[in-house]
GROMACS .gro file of C-alpha atoms in nm:
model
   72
    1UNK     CA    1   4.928   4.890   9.733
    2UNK     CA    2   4.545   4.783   9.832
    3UNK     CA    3   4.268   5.000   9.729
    4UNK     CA    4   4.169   5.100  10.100
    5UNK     CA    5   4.560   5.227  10.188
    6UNK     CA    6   4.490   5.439   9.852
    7UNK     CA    7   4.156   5.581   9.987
    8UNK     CA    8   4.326   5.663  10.314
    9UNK     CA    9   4.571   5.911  10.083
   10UNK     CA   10   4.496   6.309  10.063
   11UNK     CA   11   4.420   6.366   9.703
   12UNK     CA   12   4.776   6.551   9.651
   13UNK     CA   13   4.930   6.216   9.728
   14UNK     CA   14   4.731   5.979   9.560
   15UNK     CA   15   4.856   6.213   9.225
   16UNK     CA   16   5.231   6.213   9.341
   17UNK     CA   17   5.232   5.825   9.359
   18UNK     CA   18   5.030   5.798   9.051
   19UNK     CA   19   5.359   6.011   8.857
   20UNK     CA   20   5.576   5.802   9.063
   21UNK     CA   21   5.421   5.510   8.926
   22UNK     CA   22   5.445   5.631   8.555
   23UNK     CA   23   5.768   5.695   8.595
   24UNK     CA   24   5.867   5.387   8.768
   25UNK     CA   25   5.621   5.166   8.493
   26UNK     CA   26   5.806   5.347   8.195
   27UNK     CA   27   6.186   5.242   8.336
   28UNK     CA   28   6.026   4.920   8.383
   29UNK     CA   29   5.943   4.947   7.983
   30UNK     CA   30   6.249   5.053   7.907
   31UNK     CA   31   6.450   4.782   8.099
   32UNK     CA   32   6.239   4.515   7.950
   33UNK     CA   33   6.330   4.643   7.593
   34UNK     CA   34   6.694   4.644   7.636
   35UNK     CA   35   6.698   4.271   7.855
   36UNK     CA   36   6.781   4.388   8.139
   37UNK     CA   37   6.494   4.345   8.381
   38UNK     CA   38   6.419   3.973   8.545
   39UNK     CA   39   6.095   3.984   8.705
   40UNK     CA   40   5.863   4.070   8.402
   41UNK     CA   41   5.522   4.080   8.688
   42UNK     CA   42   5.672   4.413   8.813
   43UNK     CA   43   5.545   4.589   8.480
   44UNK     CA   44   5.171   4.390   8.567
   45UNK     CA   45   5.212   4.524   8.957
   46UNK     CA   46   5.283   4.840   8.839
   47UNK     CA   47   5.023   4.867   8.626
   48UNK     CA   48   4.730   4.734   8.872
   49UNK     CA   49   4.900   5.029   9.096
   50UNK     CA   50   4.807   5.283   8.853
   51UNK     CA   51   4.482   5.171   8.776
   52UNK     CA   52   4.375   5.120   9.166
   53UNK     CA   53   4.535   5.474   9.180
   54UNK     CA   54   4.334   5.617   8.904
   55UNK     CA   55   4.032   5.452   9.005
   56UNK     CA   56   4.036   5.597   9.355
   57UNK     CA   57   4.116   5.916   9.202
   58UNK     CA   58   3.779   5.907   9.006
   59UNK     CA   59   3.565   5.789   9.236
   60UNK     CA   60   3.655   6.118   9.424
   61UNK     CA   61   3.569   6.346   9.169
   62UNK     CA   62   3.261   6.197   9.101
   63UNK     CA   63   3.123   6.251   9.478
   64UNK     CA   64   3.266   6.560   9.453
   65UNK     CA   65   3.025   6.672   9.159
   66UNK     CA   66   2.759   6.437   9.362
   67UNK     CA   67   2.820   6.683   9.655
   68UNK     CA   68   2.816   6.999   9.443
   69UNK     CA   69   2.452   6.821   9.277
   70UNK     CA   70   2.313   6.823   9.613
   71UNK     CA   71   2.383   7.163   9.741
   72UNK     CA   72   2.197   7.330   9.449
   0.00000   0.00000   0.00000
């Protein structure tokens, strides 16, 4: 997932996919502990996910308190 489909997200969604991703990035874990998973770059996709996720997710908050700033 690209940064700008992630800014196009409501903020409810962008935290749903970011447990999905957890979720999905710990079963990765998992399956690479017991042999069982092949394609070791889904754990690396997964976590670039997260952290595109998470950084969207900040820069949010942060206009939000720049918005809040400039009412005052």
């Amino acid at each position: 997932m690209q940064a700008y489909e992630i800014r196009e997200l409501k903020d409810d969604e962008i935290a749903r996919r970011l447990d999905e991703a957890y979720e999905e990035l710990w079963g990765l874990r998992f399956k690479h502990s017991t042999n069982q998973l092949v394609d070791v770059t889904q754990i690396k996709r997964v976590r670039k996910d997260i952290a595109r996720l998470k950084t969207v997710q900040r820069e949010r908050e942060i206009w939000a308190e720049y918005d809040a700033q400039q009412e005052q």
